[in-house]
Coordinates of C-alpha atoms in Angstrom, one line a residue:
M1 CA 0.0 0.0 0.0
A2 CA 1.1 3.6 -0.6
A3 CA 1.8 5.8 2.4
R4 CA -1.1 8.0 3.5
V5 CA -0.3 11.7 3.5
K6 CA -1.4 14.5 5.9
I7 CA -1.2 18.0 4.6
C8 CA -1.0 20.2 7.7
G9 CA -1.5 23.9 8.2
V10 CA -4.1 24.5 5.4
T11 CA -5.6 28.0 5.5
T12 CA -7.2 28.4 2.1
E13 CA -9.9 26.7 0.0
G14 CA -7.3 26.3 -2.8
A15 CA -5.0 24.3 -0.5
V16 CA -7.9 22.1 0.6
Q17 CA -8.8 21.4 -3.0
A18 CA -5.2 20.8 -4.0
A19 CA -4.7 18.3 -1.1
A20 CA -7.9 16.5 -1.9
E21 CA -7.2 16.3 -5.7
A22 CA -3.7 15.0 -5.0
G23 CA -5.1 12.2 -2.8
A24 CA -4.2 13.3 0.7
A25 CA -5.8 11.3 3.5
Y26 CA -5.7 14.0 6.2
L27 CA -6.1 17.8 6.3
G28 CA -4.5 19.6 9.3
F29 CA -5.9 22.8 10.8
N30 CA -3.5 24.7 13.0
F31 CA -5.0 26.4 16.0
F32 CA -1.8 27.7 17.5
P33 CA -2.1 31.5 17.3
R34 CA 1.6 32.1 17.0
S35 CA 1.9 30.0 13.8
P36 CA 1.9 31.5 10.3
R37 CA -0.4 28.6 9.5
Y38 CA -3.0 29.6 12.1
A39 CA -6.6 29.1 11.2
A40 CA -9.2 30.7 13.4
P41 CA -12.0 28.2 14.2
P42 CA -14.6 29.9 12.0
L43 CA -12.2 29.8 9.0
A44 CA -11.3 26.2 9.8
R45 CA -15.0 25.3 10.0
D46 CA -15.6 26.7 6.5
L47 CA -12.6 24.9 5.1
A48 CA -13.5 21.6 6.7
L49 CA -16.9 21.8 5.2
E50 CA -15.3 22.3 1.8
A51 CA -13.3 19.0 2.1
P52 CA -14.8 16.1 0.3
P53 CA -15.9 13.0 2.2
G54 CA -13.2 10.6 3.2
I55 CA -10.5 13.0 4.2
A56 CA -9.9 13.1 8.0
K57 CA -9.9 16.6 9.5
V58 CA -7.3 17.0 12.1
G59 CA -7.1 19.9 14.7
L60 CA -3.7 20.8 15.9
V61 CA -3.4 22.4 19.4
V62 CA -0.5 23.2 21.7
D63 CA -1.1 22.7 25.4
A64 CA -4.7 24.0 25.0
E65 CA -6.9 24.3 28.0
D66 CA -10.4 22.8 28.0
A67 CA -12.1 26.2 27.3
V68 CA -10.1 26.6 24.1
L69 CA -10.7 23.0 23.0
D70 CA -14.4 23.4 23.8
G71 CA -14.6 26.3 21.4
I72 CA -12.7 24.5 18.6
V73 CA -14.6 21.3 18.9
E74 CA -18.0 23.1 19.0
T75 CA -17.2 25.1 15.9
V76 CA -15.1 22.8 13.6
P77 CA -16.3 19.4 12.4
L78 CA -13.1 17.6 13.3
D79 CA -12.3 13.9 13.1
I80 CA -9.0 13.9 15.2
L81 CA -7.4 16.1 17.8
Q82 CA -3.6 16.5 17.5
L83 CA -1.9 17.4 20.7
H84 CA 1.4 19.1 19.8
G85 CA 2.6 20.4 23.1
R86 CA 3.9 18.9 26.4
E87 CA 0.7 17.1 27.1
S88 CA 1.2 14.2 29.5
P89 CA -0.3 10.7 29.1
A90 CA -2.9 11.7 31.8
R91 CA -3.8 14.8 29.7
V92 CA -4.2 12.7 26.6
R93 CA -6.7 10.5 28.5
E94 CA -8.6 13.5 29.7
V95 CA -8.9 14.9 26.2
R96 CA -10.1 11.6 24.7
A97 CA -12.7 11.2 27.4
R98 CA -14.0 14.7 27.3
Y99 CA -14.4 15.1 23.5
G100 CA -14.9 11.5 22.3
L101 CA -12.5 12.0 19.4
P102 CA -9.4 10.1 18.5
V103 CA -6.2 11.8 19.8
M104 CA -2.9 12.0 17.9
K105 CA 0.0 12.8 20.2
V106 CA 3.1 14.4 18.8
I107 CA 6.4 13.4 20.2
G108 CA 9.5 15.4 19.3
V109 CA 12.7 13.4 18.6
A110 CA 16.3 14.6 18.5
G111 CA 18.1 11.7 20.0
P112 CA 17.7 8.2 21.5
G113 CA 16.6 9.6 24.9
D114 CA 13.4 11.0 23.3
L115 CA 12.1 7.6 22.2
A116 CA 10.8 6.7 25.7
A117 CA 8.1 9.3 25.4
I118 CA 6.7 7.5 22.4
D119 CA 6.3 4.3 24.4
A120 CA 4.7 6.3 27.3
H121 CA 2.1 7.9 25.1
A122 CA 1.4 4.9 22.8
G123 CA -0.6 3.3 25.5
V124 CA -3.1 6.1 25.7
A125 CA -3.2 7.9 22.3
D126 CA -4.9 6.6 19.3
M127 CA -2.0 7.6 17.0
I128 CA 1.5 8.8 17.5
L129 CA 3.1 11.5 15.3
V130 CA 6.9 11.2 15.5
D131 CA 8.3 14.7 14.6
A132 CA 11.6 16.5 14.8
K133 CA 12.1 18.2 18.2
A134 CA 11.9 22.0 17.8
P135 CA 15.3 23.6 17.8
K136 CA 16.4 25.6 20.8
G137 CA 14.7 29.0 20.8
A138 CA 12.1 28.1 18.2
V139 CA 8.8 29.9 18.4
L140 CA 6.9 26.9 16.9
P141 CA 6.7 23.4 18.3
G142 CA 6.6 22.0 14.7
G143 CA 6.6 23.2 11.1
N144 CA 10.2 24.3 11.4
G145 CA 11.5 22.4 8.3
V146 CA 14.0 20.4 10.3
A147 CA 14.4 16.6 10.3
F148 CA 15.8 14.2 12.8
D149 CA 18.0 11.1 12.3
W150 CA 15.5 8.7 10.8
R151 CA 17.7 5.8 11.7
L152 CA 16.6 6.3 15.3
I153 CA 13.2 4.8 14.5
A154 CA 14.1 2.5 11.5
G155 CA 12.1 -0.7 11.9
R156 CA 10.5 0.3 15.1
R157 CA 6.8 -0.5 15.8
W158 CA 4.3 0.6 18.4
P159 CA 0.9 -0.7 19.5
V160 CA -0.9 2.2 17.8
P161 CA -0.7 3.6 14.2
W162 CA 2.0 6.2 13.8
M163 CA 3.0 9.0 11.4
L164 CA 6.3 10.5 10.4
A165 CA 6.9 14.3 10.3
G166 CA 9.8 16.7 10.4
G167 CA 11.6 18.3 7.5
L168 CA 9.8 16.2 4.9
N169 CA 9.5 17.5 1.3
P170 CA 8.9 16.1 -2.2
E171 CA 12.6 15.3 -2.6
N172 CA 13.2 13.3 0.6
V173 CA 9.9 11.8 1.6
A174 CA 10.4 8.6 -0.4
E175 CA 13.8 8.0 1.3
A176 CA 12.3 8.7 4.7
I177 CA 9.5 6.1 4.1
R178 CA 12.0 3.5 2.9
L179 CA 14.3 4.0 5.8
T180 CA 11.7 4.2 8.6
G181 CA 9.0 2.0 7.3
A182 CA 6.4 4.8 7.9
R183 CA 3.0 4.1 6.4
Q184 CA 1.8 7.6 7.1
V185 CA 3.6 11.0 6.6
D186 CA 2.9 14.6 7.6
V187 CA 4.1 17.7 5.8
S188 CA 3.6 21.4 6.3
S189 CA 6.5 23.7 5.5
G190 CA 7.8 21.3 2.9
V191 CA 4.9 22.1 0.5
E192 CA 5.0 25.8 0.9
S193 CA 6.4 28.6 -1.2
A194 CA 6.5 30.9 1.8
P195 CA 5.7 30.4 5.5
G196 CA 2.0 29.6 5.7
T197 CA 1.5 29.6 1.9
K198 CA 0.8 26.2 0.5
D199 CA 2.0 25.5 -3.1
D200 CA -0.4 23.4 -5.2
A201 CA 2.5 21.9 -7.3
L202 CA 4.5 21.0 -4.2
I203 CA 1.5 19.3 -2.6
R204 CA 1.0 17.2 -5.8
A205 CA 4.7 16.4 -5.9
F206 CA 4.8 15.3 -2.3
V207 CA 1.8 13.0 -2.5
T208 CA 3.1 11.5 -5.7
A209 CA 6.5 10.9 -4.2
A210 CA 5.0 9.3 -1.1
G211 CA 2.8 7.1 -3.2
E212 CA 5.7 5.7 -5.2
V213 CA 7.0 3.8 -2.3
R214 CA 5.0 0.6 -2.1
D215 CA 4.7 -1.6 1.0
R216 CA 3.9 -5.2 0.4
R217 CA 2.9 -5.8 4.0
P218 CA -0.8 -5.9 5.0
P219 CA -2.4 -2.5 5.4
A220 CA -1.7 -0.8 8.8
D221 CA -4.4 0.1 11.1
V222 CA -5.2 3.8 10.5
I223 CA -7.8 6.2 11.8
D224 CA -10.5 6.8 9.2
P225 CA -13.1 9.5 9.5
D226 CA -15.9 7.1 8.6

């Protein structure tokens, strides 16, 4: 099977259409106000309603309190919540119980010592997103266009589905999939012409490149919106 692709940080109807036409499996809406990819809930709602059936709508938040999450979930028809901050396993459990939505927990990786956090969260999250740890002093927790050493997770498996992120682009995504065995990949800055501005051609190129790596193993368990 071809790797499933998440296009994260969409802010325009054009980006939604480009992702859908390219064959992306997930659309990511960024609710972190400091990000150049921020989408206010009313905008994200309109964009989510424009997405064709079958694409999972993912809401990215960073250490969001319940009041913030309440407003997002009440406004936007999401399929998955993505926790991209320092949320503990206990907080993941709370969010899953409160909103009844699958939770994707992001774990930043820079070295071997970061892998234990994946194991700790894999028992409570519905999906793990393995991302590059943000550089020191970075304003954003993700979307910084940096990668980590993919050899750290080569051949590893966890009890829940997982997704690879961090510095991926149309030129390197195929190699990243081959090296790690990832069946799902996430991209944001790697398909942009400027911070926050998605490029239709880069989206198509990314999805095509990810789709060219075929895995002969049985399909992995994934989270589907239906």
